Coordinates of C-alpha atoms in Angstrom, one line a residue:
Chain A
M94 CA 101.1 121.6 65.1
L95 CA 100.6 119.3 68.0
G96 CA 98.9 116.6 65.9
S97 CA 101.9 116.3 63.6
S98 CA 104.6 116.4 66.3
L99 CA 102.9 114.2 68.9
S100 CA 101.6 111.6 66.4
L101 CA 105.2 110.7 65.6
R102 CA 105.3 108.6 68.6
K103 CA 103.7 108.2 72.0
A104 CA 104.7 111.3 74.0
K105 CA 104.6 111.4 77.8
V106 CA 104.3 114.8 79.5
A107 CA 104.7 115.0 83.2
V108 CA 103.1 117.9 85.2
A109 CA 105.0 118.5 88.4
S110 CA 106.0 121.3 90.7
G111 CA 108.0 120.6 93.8
K112 CA 105.7 122.6 95.9
G113 CA 102.2 121.3 96.7
G114 CA 99.1 123.3 95.8
T115 CA 100.6 125.3 92.9
G116 CA 98.1 124.0 90.3
K117 CA 99.4 120.7 88.9
T118 CA 96.0 119.2 88.8
L119 CA 94.4 122.3 87.3
V120 CA 97.1 122.3 84.5
A121 CA 97.1 118.5 83.9
T122 CA 93.3 118.1 83.6
N123 CA 92.8 121.1 81.3
L124 CA 95.9 120.3 79.2
A125 CA 94.6 116.8 78.7
V126 CA 91.1 118.1 77.6
A127 CA 92.8 120.6 75.3
A128 CA 94.8 117.9 73.6
A129 CA 91.8 115.6 73.1
R130 CA 89.8 118.5 71.6
A131 CA 92.7 119.3 69.3
G132 CA 92.4 115.8 67.9
T133 CA 95.0 114.0 69.9
P134 CA 93.7 110.9 71.7
T135 CA 95.0 111.3 75.3
A136 CA 95.4 109.4 78.5
L137 CA 95.6 111.3 81.8
V138 CA 97.3 109.3 84.6
D139 CA 96.8 110.6 88.1
C140 CA 100.1 109.8 89.8
D141 CA 99.3 111.8 92.9
V142 CA 98.3 108.5 94.5
E143 CA 98.1 109.8 98.1
A144 CA 95.5 112.3 97.1
P145 CA 94.2 111.6 93.6
N146 CA 91.8 114.3 92.3
D147 CA 91.9 114.3 88.5
A148 CA 88.8 112.0 88.1
L149 CA 86.7 114.4 90.2
F150 CA 86.7 116.9 87.3
F151 CA 85.1 114.5 84.9
D152 CA 81.9 112.6 84.3
A153 CA 83.5 109.3 83.2
E154 CA 82.5 105.8 82.3
P155 CA 84.3 103.3 84.5
L156 CA 86.3 100.7 82.5
G157 CA 88.0 98.7 85.1
S158 CA 90.1 98.5 88.3
S159 CA 92.8 96.4 89.7
E160 CA 94.6 95.9 93.0
V161 CA 98.2 96.9 93.4
T162 CA 100.3 94.4 95.3
F163 CA 104.0 93.9 95.9
P164 CA 105.8 90.5 96.5
L165 CA 106.2 90.4 100.3
A166 CA 108.8 88.1 101.6
E167 CA 107.4 85.2 103.6
V168 CA 109.5 82.9 105.8
D169 CA 108.7 79.3 106.2
A170 CA 109.7 79.0 109.9
D171 CA 110.0 75.2 109.8
A172 CA 112.6 75.5 107.0
C173 CA 114.4 78.6 108.4
T174 CA 117.7 77.8 110.0
G175 CA 118.2 81.3 111.4
C176 CA 121.5 81.7 109.6
G177 CA 121.0 85.5 108.9
V178 CA 122.0 85.5 105.2
C179 CA 118.6 87.1 104.3
R180 CA 119.0 89.8 107.0
D181 CA 122.5 90.7 105.6
V182 CA 121.4 90.9 102.0
C183 CA 118.2 93.0 102.7
A184 CA 118.9 96.6 101.7
Y185 CA 116.0 97.9 103.7
G186 CA 116.6 96.3 107.1
A187 CA 113.3 94.5 106.8
I188 CA 114.4 91.1 108.1
R189 CA 115.6 90.4 111.6
I190 CA 116.6 87.1 113.3
L191 CA 114.4 86.9 116.4
G192 CA 114.2 83.8 118.5
G193 CA 116.5 82.0 116.1
K194 CA 114.2 82.6 113.1
A195 CA 114.0 85.2 110.3
V196 CA 111.1 87.6 110.8
V197 CA 110.0 89.9 107.9
F198 CA 108.7 93.4 108.7
E199 CA 106.1 94.1 106.1
E200 CA 106.2 97.9 106.2
L201 CA 109.9 97.8 105.5
C202 CA 109.9 95.1 102.8
H203 CA 110.1 96.5 99.3
G204 CA 109.5 93.2 97.5
C205 CA 112.9 93.2 95.8
G206 CA 113.3 89.4 96.1
R207 CA 117.0 89.4 97.1
C208 CA 116.3 87.3 100.3
T209 CA 114.3 84.8 98.4
R210 CA 117.2 84.2 96.0
A211 CA 119.9 84.3 98.7
C212 CA 118.3 81.9 101.3
P213 CA 120.5 78.8 101.4
A214 CA 117.6 76.8 102.9
G215 CA 115.0 77.9 100.3
A216 CA 112.9 79.0 103.2
I217 CA 111.7 82.4 101.9
G218 CA 108.9 82.7 99.4
E219 CA 106.8 85.7 98.3
V220 CA 103.1 86.5 98.8
P221 CA 101.2 89.4 97.1
A222 CA 100.5 92.1 99.7
R223 CA 98.1 94.9 98.8
V224 CA 99.3 98.5 98.9
G225 CA 96.6 100.3 96.7
E226 CA 94.5 100.2 93.6
V227 CA 94.3 101.5 90.1
E228 CA 91.0 102.5 88.3
W229 CA 90.6 103.6 84.8
S230 CA 87.7 105.3 83.0
R231 CA 86.8 107.1 79.7
V232 CA 85.6 110.7 79.9
A233 CA 82.0 110.8 78.7
G234 CA 79.5 113.5 77.5
G235 CA 81.5 114.7 74.6
V236 CA 84.0 116.7 76.8
A237 CA 86.9 115.2 74.9
A238 CA 85.3 115.4 71.4
P239 CA 86.3 114.9 68.7
S240 CA 88.9 112.6 70.3
V241 CA 89.0 110.5 73.4
L242 CA 90.3 111.0 76.9
E243 CA 91.0 108.2 79.4
V244 CA 91.7 108.9 83.1
V245 CA 93.7 106.4 85.1
T246 CA 93.7 106.9 88.9
G247 CA 96.3 105.4 91.2
R248 CA 95.2 105.2 94.8
L249 CA 97.5 104.3 97.7
D250 CA 95.8 102.6 100.6
V251 CA 95.7 104.7 103.8
G252 CA 98.7 103.9 106.0
Q253 CA 100.8 102.4 103.2
V254 CA 104.0 104.0 102.1
K255 CA 104.8 102.3 98.8
S256 CA 103.5 105.0 96.5
P257 CA 106.0 104.3 93.7
D258 CA 104.5 100.8 93.3
V259 CA 101.1 102.3 92.7
I260 CA 102.4 104.9 90.4
R261 CA 104.2 102.3 88.3
V262 CA 101.1 100.2 87.9
A263 CA 99.0 103.3 87.0
R264 CA 101.5 104.4 84.4
K265 CA 101.6 100.9 83.0
R266 CA 97.8 100.9 82.7
G267 CA 98.0 104.2 81.0
T268 CA 100.3 102.7 78.3
V269 CA 97.6 100.0 77.6
F270 CA 95.6 102.7 75.8
A271 CA 98.5 103.5 73.6
R272 CA 97.5 107.1 73.1
P273 CA 99.7 109.5 71.2
L274 CA 99.8 111.7 74.4
T275 CA 99.9 110.6 78.0
V276 CA 99.7 113.4 80.7
L277 CA 101.2 112.3 84.0
D278 CA 99.9 114.4 86.9
S279 CA 102.8 114.0 89.4
P280 CA 102.8 114.2 93.2
P281 CA 104.5 117.2 94.9
G282 CA 108.0 116.9 96.2
V283 CA 111.2 115.6 94.7
S284 CA 111.5 112.1 96.3
C285 CA 110.7 108.6 95.2
S286 CA 107.1 109.1 94.3
A287 CA 107.8 112.2 92.2
V288 CA 110.7 110.4 90.5
A289 CA 108.4 107.4 89.8
A290 CA 105.9 109.8 88.1
M291 CA 108.4 111.8 86.1
R292 CA 111.0 109.3 85.0
G293 CA 111.0 108.6 81.3
A294 CA 108.8 111.5 80.5
D295 CA 109.5 113.3 77.2
A296 CA 108.7 116.7 78.7
L297 CA 108.2 118.2 82.1
V298 CA 105.7 121.0 82.8
L299 CA 106.7 122.6 86.1
V300 CA 103.8 124.6 87.7
T301 CA 104.8 127.3 90.1
E302 CA 103.5 130.5 91.7
P303 CA 105.4 133.7 92.2
T304 CA 106.0 133.3 96.0
P305 CA 109.2 132.6 97.8
F306 CA 107.9 129.1 98.4
G307 CA 107.0 128.5 94.8
L308 CA 110.4 129.7 93.6
H309 CA 112.3 127.7 96.2
D310 CA 110.5 124.4 95.4
L311 CA 110.6 125.1 91.7
A312 CA 114.4 125.2 91.9
L313 CA 114.3 121.8 93.6
A314 CA 112.1 120.4 90.8
V315 CA 114.4 121.8 88.1
R316 CA 117.3 120.0 89.8
L317 CA 115.4 116.8 89.6
G318 CA 114.4 117.4 86.0
K319 CA 118.0 118.0 85.1
T320 CA 119.0 114.8 86.9
L321 CA 116.3 112.9 84.9
E322 CA 117.4 114.7 81.7
V323 CA 113.9 115.7 80.7
P324 CA 113.2 118.9 78.7
M325 CA 111.4 121.4 81.0
G326 CA 109.2 124.4 80.8
I327 CA 107.4 126.5 83.4
V328 CA 103.8 127.5 84.0
V329 CA 103.4 130.5 86.3
N330 CA 100.1 130.1 88.1
R331 CA 98.5 132.9 90.1
D332 CA 100.7 135.3 88.2
G333 CA 100.7 138.6 90.0
S334 CA 100.0 137.1 93.4
G335 CA 103.6 137.6 94.6
E336 CA 106.9 139.2 93.9
A337 CA 109.2 136.2 93.5
D338 CA 111.3 136.5 90.4
I339 CA 110.2 133.4 88.5
D340 CA 111.2 135.0 85.1
G341 CA 114.7 135.8 86.3
F342 CA 115.1 132.2 87.5
A343 CA 113.7 130.8 84.3
A344 CA 116.1 132.9 82.3
S345 CA 119.1 131.9 84.4
E346 CA 118.2 128.3 83.9
G347 CA 117.5 128.7 80.2
L348 CA 113.9 127.4 80.7
P349 CA 110.9 128.7 78.7
V350 CA 107.8 130.1 80.5
L351 CA 105.1 128.2 78.7
L352 CA 102.1 129.9 80.1
R353 CA 101.0 132.4 82.7
I354 CA 97.6 132.0 84.4
P355 CA 96.7 135.3 86.1
F356 CA 95.8 135.6 89.8
D357 CA 92.1 135.7 89.1
R358 CA 89.4 134.8 91.6
R359 CA 87.2 133.2 88.8
V360 CA 89.9 130.5 88.2
A361 CA 89.8 129.5 91.9
E362 CA 86.0 129.5 91.9
I363 CA 85.7 127.3 88.8
Y364 CA 88.4 124.9 90.2
A365 CA 86.8 124.8 93.7
R366 CA 83.5 123.5 92.3
G367 CA 85.3 120.9 90.2
G368 CA 84.8 122.7 86.9
L369 CA 87.1 122.9 83.9
V370 CA 88.8 126.3 83.4
I371 CA 89.1 125.6 79.7
D372 CA 85.3 125.7 79.5
E373 CA 84.2 128.1 82.1
H374 CA 86.8 130.9 82.1
P375 CA 86.6 133.3 79.1
D376 CA 90.3 132.9 78.6
G377 CA 90.6 129.2 79.4
A378 CA 90.5 127.8 75.9
R379 CA 93.2 130.3 74.8
W380 CA 95.5 129.5 77.8
F381 CA 95.5 125.8 77.3
S382 CA 95.8 125.8 73.5
T383 CA 98.9 128.1 74.1
L384 CA 100.2 125.5 76.6
L385 CA 99.5 122.7 74.2
E386 CA 101.5 124.3 71.4
A387 CA 104.4 125.1 73.8
V388 CA 104.4 121.5 75.1
S389 CA 104.5 120.1 71.6
V390 CA 107.6 122.2 71.0
L391 CA 109.2 120.8 74.1
V392 CA 108.4 117.3 73.1
G393 CA 109.7 118.0 69.6
R394 CA 113.0 119.0 71.2
A395 CA 113.1 115.7 73.1
E396 CA 112.7 114.0 69.8
G397 CA 115.6 115.9 68.4
Chain B
M287 CA 120.4 87.5 134.1
R288 CA 121.6 90.0 131.5
I289 CA 120.2 93.5 131.2
A290 CA 120.8 95.7 128.1
V291 CA 121.0 99.4 128.9
S292 CA 121.0 102.0 126.2
A293 CA 123.9 104.3 126.9
L294 CA 125.7 107.3 125.5
R295 CA 129.2 105.8 126.2
P296 CA 130.4 102.2 126.4
D297 CA 130.9 102.1 130.2
L298 CA 129.0 101.8 133.5
D299 CA 129.4 105.5 134.4
S300 CA 127.7 106.6 131.1
P301 CA 124.4 108.3 131.2
V302 CA 121.5 106.1 130.0
D303 CA 120.6 107.1 126.4
A304 CA 117.0 108.0 126.3
K305 CA 116.8 106.7 122.8
F306 CA 116.5 103.0 122.2
G307 CA 116.6 102.3 118.4
R308 CA 119.1 105.0 117.8
A309 CA 121.0 104.7 121.0
M310 CA 124.8 105.1 120.9
W311 CA 125.7 101.9 122.7
F312 CA 124.1 99.1 124.6
V313 CA 125.9 98.2 127.8
V314 CA 124.9 94.6 128.6
Y315 CA 125.3 93.9 132.3
D316 CA 125.3 90.4 133.8
T317 CA 123.8 90.5 137.3
E318 CA 125.3 87.2 138.3
T319 CA 128.9 88.0 137.5
G320 CA 128.8 91.8 137.7
S321 CA 130.6 91.9 134.3
Y322 CA 129.5 93.8 131.3
E323 CA 130.1 94.1 127.6
A324 CA 129.4 97.2 125.4
I325 CA 127.8 96.8 121.9
D326 CA 128.2 99.6 119.4
N327 CA 124.7 100.4 118.0
A328 CA 126.1 102.3 115.0
A329 CA 124.4 100.1 112.4
N330 CA 121.0 100.8 113.8
R331 CA 121.7 104.4 114.8
N332 CA 122.6 105.2 111.2
A333 CA 119.9 103.1 109.5
L334 CA 117.4 104.9 107.3
Q335 CA 114.6 103.0 108.8
G336 CA 113.9 100.0 111.1
A337 CA 116.3 101.2 113.9
G338 CA 113.9 100.1 116.7
I339 CA 113.5 96.5 115.4
G340 CA 117.2 96.3 114.6
A341 CA 118.1 97.3 118.2
A342 CA 115.6 94.8 119.5
E343 CA 117.3 92.1 117.5
T344 CA 120.7 93.3 118.9
V345 CA 119.7 93.1 122.5
S346 CA 117.8 89.8 122.0
N347 CA 120.9 88.2 120.4
A348 CA 123.0 89.6 123.3
G349 CA 120.9 87.4 125.6
A350 CA 119.2 90.3 127.4
A351 CA 116.1 89.5 129.5
A352 CA 115.3 93.1 130.2
V353 CA 116.0 96.5 128.6
I354 CA 116.6 99.8 130.4
T355 CA 116.2 102.9 128.2
G356 CA 114.1 106.1 128.0
H357 CA 111.5 105.3 125.5
L358 CA 110.3 102.4 123.3
G359 CA 108.6 103.1 120.0
P360 CA 105.7 100.8 118.7
K361 CA 107.8 98.5 116.6
A362 CA 110.6 98.0 119.1
F363 CA 108.1 97.5 121.9
G364 CA 106.2 94.9 119.9
V365 CA 109.3 92.9 119.0
L366 CA 110.6 93.0 122.6
A367 CA 107.2 91.9 123.9
S368 CA 107.0 89.1 121.4
L369 CA 110.4 87.9 122.7
G370 CA 109.4 88.2 126.4
I371 CA 111.9 91.0 127.0
E372 CA 110.7 93.7 129.4
G373 CA 111.5 97.4 129.1
Y374 CA 112.2 99.8 132.0
V375 CA 112.7 103.6 132.2
G376 CA 116.2 104.6 133.3
S377 CA 116.7 108.0 131.8
G378 CA 118.5 110.5 134.0
M379 CA 120.6 107.8 135.6
T380 CA 124.0 106.3 134.9
V381 CA 124.1 102.8 133.7
A382 CA 125.4 101.6 137.1
E383 CA 122.6 103.5 138.9
A384 CA 120.0 102.2 136.6
V385 CA 121.1 98.6 137.0
A386 CA 121.1 99.0 140.8
A387 CA 117.7 100.5 140.8
Y388 CA 116.4 97.7 138.6
E389 CA 117.8 95.1 141.1
R390 CA 116.0 96.9 143.9
G391 CA 112.8 96.8 141.9
Q392 CA 112.6 100.6 141.7
L393 CA 112.4 101.2 137.9
E394 CA 109.2 101.9 136.2
R395 CA 108.2 99.2 133.7
I396 CA 107.3 100.3 130.1
D397 CA 103.8 98.8 129.6
E398 CA 102.9 100.4 126.4
A399 CA 104.6 101.7 123.3
G400 CA 105.5 105.4 123.1
E401 CA 105.5 107.6 120.1
A402 CA 107.1 106.4 116.9
H403 CA 110.3 107.9 115.5
A404 CA 111.3 109.4 118.8
G405 CA 114.5 107.5 119.2

């Protein structure tokens, strides 16, 4: 039972894919509702901070919001001697000596603080610079009854690139609720932002579709999951829509297929109007209770 | 005055490199003495990001008052403008031809930034 295995400690389950548009948000939102309804207080953290959608599926009571900033290096030009030590220690090429003074390029600065510590003249300080925001709310209307479901949304500001900073703050906010289960809705891809969303998870649910693109990007996500040493399982969405051999790949990698969601127009229609498949599709409740059980097994494996 | 020319090779007969931030070399020509030095731009060429501003720093520290290249992205253009270094278009010429054309006032000045990440 999920209740028994997940209540042992706070489990984090990341829903990821590699490819965009495979159904991560569909799976993450419905899985979170299924868990809450099964009696497990759950937090859903939307880590797809460039295009966060999870909150759109819920009528929720806002609880709070906060800005996400990073410590931007700031040079005191009067104190700067132009020696170039800061430029040489910066791993991101964010500092240049121009006109005899250090100049920081905000879009390249990662806020790591090395220049501040290295400056022999003590001329570099740090100022908070905004990159995005985090909001959190509690799902209302009995949707999560008998338990509770909080939704945390990370939102990267338009034109900003530091999505991992926003994801880290969103995940940290998620831990404040201290729920037995946290579902991390990850961004597509396998670079910094996906790593920030998946790192430290106890289980990884990889959502794919049986197309050449789904299979190709699933293989990338599996490589990332292995690198992060997280137990993985696969959800085949739009099953029947293509010929790609997801099962053969899963077997060769030794990965379980946790759930198949058929290629069914009704699923797309429910999702497209912001509905929950778990409620509105005749098979929805069964699909996501199946997935919940399978995920609890994966998490149990992580616990050894 | 000193003019920095982005170049494919470290000599005056080299074609002008149309890229600025990720140029192969900068040939810095001194119009008073007729001498030149070549600066390897490998550090910026291979940088993950910030190549344009790095190259702008390089030519600034080389004492250049003007740059001849093919194209300046927004960041490189902004940094050069803030330092009072003008950019000119010299693609299709050799370094020597471009410098001569500059001295005759025949090069087109770059008055606005081009596309980002184009070189």
